[in-house]
Amino acid sequence: MIDFYWVPTANGQRAAILLEETGEQYRLHPVDLMRGEHLAPEYLAVNPVGKTPTLVDAETGVTVYGTLAIGLYLCDKHGMLLGDSLTTRAAVYHWAGLVASDLGPAFTGQYIFNVMAPERLEFPVRYFDEQVVRLLSALEHRLTETAFLAGEAYSLADALAYPAAATSAARLPEGLQPFPALQRWQHTVAERPAVQRAMALSAEGVDVPA
Ligand SMILES: N[C@@H](CCC(=O)N[C@@H](CS)C(=O)NCC(=O)O)C(=O)O
């Protein structure tokens, strides 16, 4: 059994998709960021970083924080979604890394300066808007060549990228309209039962940044 500390933001959805794809049994522990629960001693005892998502796996005794680490851990544990050759795995790492290290943080910056900032600061707003478009364009270009990000098979990279398209990009004025290959890919990934179960999870009583 896995204890899963989360909030249903794009990052929480990424980890939830991987839990569902790998068929793990898990218990949800919503963490209310708006009320500062991520910085409360109870949560810091689980993850001193004070951020979500985090999982604690009773079967192996490990605690793992962050979408990429959680995804790699679960896929490694179950021997799936990482590819069966060195070159395929390199493509999975490449696109999973781009999503976790570049696209996710770009959307976070875009959210902070467009939605959370008490005053509008033109430079960071423009900077993060441009970053998001540039990175989505890289995914778009890739998906005009291959069915999925790492090639012809669904992988960890797609599981991590899906919430960027389904949740984060919904905040953009035109959504995914300028990215037809991404839209095609999004519809395909959305049909996966594991993705549907993960995206339907809700954190009752918890305010979600939107
Ligand atoms: N690199 C981390 C980022 C995690 C992250 O930013 N989590 C947010 C929720 S989506 C959080 O806990 N924010 C609280 C804070 O930064 O204080 C990942 O990929 O999961």
Coordinates of C-alpha atoms and ligand atoms in Angstrom, one line a residue:
M1 CA 0.0 0.0 0.0
I2 CA 1.2 3.5 -0.9
D3 CA 0.4 6.7 1.0
F4 CA 0.1 9.4 -1.6
Y5 CA 0.3 13.0 -0.5
W6 CA -1.0 15.3 -3.2
V7 CA -3.1 18.1 -4.5
P8 CA -4.8 17.7 -7.9
T9 CA -2.6 20.3 -9.7
A10 CA -0.8 19.2 -12.9
N11 CA 2.0 17.8 -10.8
G12 CA -0.3 15.8 -8.5
Q13 CA -2.1 14.5 -11.6
R14 CA 1.2 13.3 -13.1
A15 CA 2.0 11.2 -10.1
A16 CA -1.7 9.9 -9.9
I17 CA -1.5 8.8 -13.6
L18 CA 1.6 6.8 -12.8
L19 CA 0.0 5.2 -9.7
E20 CA -3.0 4.2 -11.8
E21 CA -0.9 3.0 -14.8
T22 CA 1.2 0.7 -12.6
G23 CA -1.8 -0.6 -10.8
E24 CA -0.6 0.3 -7.3
Q25 CA -3.0 0.3 -4.3
Y26 CA -2.8 3.7 -2.7
R27 CA -4.4 5.9 -0.1
L28 CA -5.0 9.6 -0.9
H29 CA -3.8 12.3 1.5
P30 CA -4.8 15.7 0.2
V31 CA -2.5 18.5 1.3
D32 CA -4.2 21.9 1.4
L33 CA -1.5 24.3 0.1
M34 CA -3.8 27.3 0.5
R35 CA -4.0 26.6 4.3
G36 CA -0.2 25.9 4.5
E37 CA -0.5 22.2 5.3
H38 CA 2.6 21.5 3.2
L39 CA 4.6 23.5 5.7
A40 CA 3.0 22.0 8.9
P41 CA 5.2 19.8 11.0
E42 CA 3.0 16.7 10.2
Y43 CA 3.8 17.0 6.5
L44 CA 7.4 18.1 6.9
A45 CA 7.9 14.9 8.9
V46 CA 6.9 13.0 5.7
N47 CA 8.7 15.2 3.2
P48 CA 11.0 17.9 4.6
V49 CA 11.0 19.7 1.2
G50 CA 7.4 20.8 2.0
K51 CA 6.1 20.3 -1.5
T52 CA 3.8 17.7 -3.1
P53 CA 3.5 15.1 -4.6
T54 CA 5.1 12.6 -2.3
L55 CA 4.6 8.9 -1.9
V56 CA 5.5 6.6 0.9
D57 CA 5.6 2.9 -0.2
A58 CA 5.1 0.6 2.8
E59 CA 6.1 -2.4 0.7
T60 CA 9.7 -1.1 0.0
G61 CA 10.0 1.4 2.8
V62 CA 10.9 4.3 0.5
T63 CA 9.7 7.8 0.3
V64 CA 9.8 9.5 -3.1
Y65 CA 9.1 13.2 -3.9
G66 CA 8.5 14.9 -7.2
T67 CA 6.8 13.9 -10.4
L68 CA 9.9 12.6 -12.3
A69 CA 11.3 10.7 -9.4
I70 CA 7.9 9.2 -8.6
G71 CA 7.4 8.2 -12.2
L72 CA 10.8 6.6 -12.6
Y73 CA 10.4 4.8 -9.3
L74 CA 7.0 3.3 -10.2
C75 CA 8.0 2.4 -13.7
D76 CA 11.2 0.8 -12.5
K77 CA 9.4 -1.1 -9.8
H78 CA 6.9 -2.5 -12.3
G79 CA 9.2 -2.8 -15.3
M80 CA 6.9 -0.8 -17.6
L81 CA 6.6 2.5 -19.6
L82 CA 10.4 3.0 -19.8
G83 CA 11.1 1.3 -23.1
D84 CA 12.9 -1.9 -23.9
S85 CA 16.0 -0.7 -25.6
L86 CA 18.7 1.8 -24.6
T87 CA 17.7 4.1 -27.5
T88 CA 14.0 4.0 -26.6
R89 CA 14.8 4.6 -22.9
A90 CA 17.0 7.6 -24.0
A91 CA 14.0 9.1 -25.8
V92 CA 11.8 8.5 -22.7
Y93 CA 14.4 10.2 -20.4
H94 CA 14.8 13.0 -22.9
W95 CA 11.0 13.9 -23.1
A96 CA 10.2 13.0 -19.5
G97 CA 13.1 15.3 -18.4
L98 CA 12.0 18.1 -20.7
V99 CA 8.4 17.9 -19.2
A100 CA 9.6 17.7 -15.6
S101 CA 12.5 20.2 -15.7
D102 CA 11.4 22.7 -18.4
L103 CA 7.7 22.6 -19.2
G104 CA 6.4 22.0 -15.7
P105 CA 8.4 24.9 -14.1
A106 CA 7.6 27.2 -17.1
F107 CA 3.9 26.6 -16.4
T108 CA 4.5 27.2 -12.7
G109 CA 6.2 30.5 -13.5
Q110 CA 3.4 31.4 -15.9
Y111 CA 0.8 30.7 -13.2
I112 CA 2.7 32.6 -10.5
F113 CA 3.1 35.8 -12.6
N114 CA -0.3 35.6 -14.4
V115 CA -2.5 34.5 -11.6
M116 CA -0.9 34.8 -8.2
A117 CA 1.3 38.0 -8.4
P118 CA -0.3 40.9 -6.6
E119 CA 0.7 43.2 -9.4
R120 CA 1.3 42.6 -13.1
L121 CA 5.0 42.6 -14.0
E122 CA 5.4 42.7 -17.8
F123 CA 8.8 41.1 -18.1
P124 CA 8.2 37.8 -16.1
V125 CA 4.7 37.5 -17.6
R126 CA 6.1 37.7 -21.1
Y127 CA 9.1 35.5 -20.3
F128 CA 7.1 32.6 -18.9
D129 CA 4.4 32.9 -21.6
E130 CA 7.2 32.7 -24.3
Q131 CA 8.8 29.7 -22.5
V132 CA 5.5 27.8 -22.4
V133 CA 4.9 28.4 -26.1
R134 CA 8.4 27.5 -27.0
L135 CA 8.3 24.2 -25.1
L136 CA 4.8 23.3 -26.3
S137 CA 6.1 23.9 -29.8
A138 CA 8.9 21.4 -29.2
L139 CA 6.4 18.8 -28.2
E140 CA 4.2 19.8 -31.2
H141 CA 7.1 19.3 -33.6
R142 CA 8.0 15.9 -32.0
L143 CA 4.4 14.7 -32.2
T144 CA 4.1 15.5 -35.9
E145 CA 6.8 12.8 -36.4
T146 CA 5.8 10.1 -33.8
A147 CA 2.6 8.9 -32.3
F148 CA 3.9 9.4 -28.7
L149 CA 6.7 11.5 -27.3
A150 CA 9.3 8.7 -27.1
G151 CA 8.2 7.0 -30.3
E152 CA 5.4 4.7 -31.3
A153 CA 4.6 3.5 -27.8
Y154 CA 3.0 5.3 -24.8
S155 CA 5.6 5.9 -22.1
L156 CA 6.4 7.6 -18.8
A157 CA 7.0 10.8 -20.9
D158 CA 3.4 10.9 -22.1
A159 CA 2.0 10.2 -18.7
L160 CA 4.0 13.2 -17.3
A161 CA 3.1 15.4 -20.2
Y162 CA -0.6 14.8 -20.3
P163 CA -1.6 17.1 -17.4
A164 CA 0.4 20.0 -19.1
A165 CA -2.0 19.6 -22.1
A166 CA -5.2 18.8 -20.1
T167 CA -4.8 21.1 -17.1
S168 CA -2.0 23.7 -17.5
A169 CA -2.6 24.6 -21.1
A170 CA -6.3 25.3 -20.4
R171 CA -5.1 28.5 -18.8
L172 CA -3.6 29.8 -22.1
P173 CA -5.9 32.2 -24.0
E174 CA -6.1 29.8 -27.0
G175 CA -5.6 26.6 -25.1
L176 CA -4.0 23.9 -27.4
Q177 CA -5.6 25.4 -30.6
P178 CA -2.3 26.4 -32.1
F179 CA -0.9 22.8 -31.6
P180 CA -2.9 20.3 -33.7
A181 CA -0.5 17.4 -33.2
L182 CA -0.6 17.9 -29.4
Q183 CA -4.4 17.9 -29.6
R184 CA -4.4 14.6 -31.5
W185 CA -2.1 13.1 -29.0
Q186 CA -4.1 14.5 -26.0
H187 CA -7.3 12.8 -27.3
T188 CA -5.4 9.5 -27.6
V189 CA -3.9 9.6 -24.1
A190 CA -7.2 10.8 -22.6
E191 CA -8.8 7.5 -23.7
R192 CA -6.6 5.4 -21.4
P193 CA -8.6 4.2 -18.4
A194 CA -5.7 4.8 -16.0
V195 CA -5.5 8.4 -17.2
Q196 CA -9.3 8.8 -16.8
R197 CA -9.2 7.4 -13.2
A198 CA -6.3 9.6 -12.2
M199 CA -7.9 12.8 -13.7
A200 CA -11.2 12.0 -11.9
L201 CA -9.6 12.0 -8.5
S202 CA -10.6 14.8 -6.3
A203 CA -9.3 16.2 -3.1
E204 CA -12.5 16.9 -1.2
G205 CA -12.5 20.0 1.0
V206 CA -9.1 21.2 -0.3
D207 CA -8.7 24.4 -2.2
V208 CA -6.9 23.8 -5.4
P209 CA -4.8 26.5 -7.2
A210 CA -6.4 26.9 -10.6
Ligands
LIG1 N1 9.6 19.6 -9.2 C1 8.4 19.2 -8.5 C2 7.5 20.4 -8.2 C3 6.5 20.2 -7.2 C4 5.6 21.4 -6.9 O1 5.9 22.6 -7.4 N2 4.6 21.2 -6.1 C5 3.7 22.2 -5.7 C6 2.2 21.7 -5.9 S1 1.9 21.4 -7.6 C7 3.9 22.6 -4.3 O2 3.9 21.7 -3.5 N3 4.0 23.9 -4.0 C8 4.1 24.3 -2.6 C9 5.3 25.2 -2.5 O3 6.1 25.4 -3.4 O4 5.4 25.8 -1.4 C10 7.6 18.1 -9.2 O5 7.9 17.9 -10.4 O6 6.8 17.4 -8.6

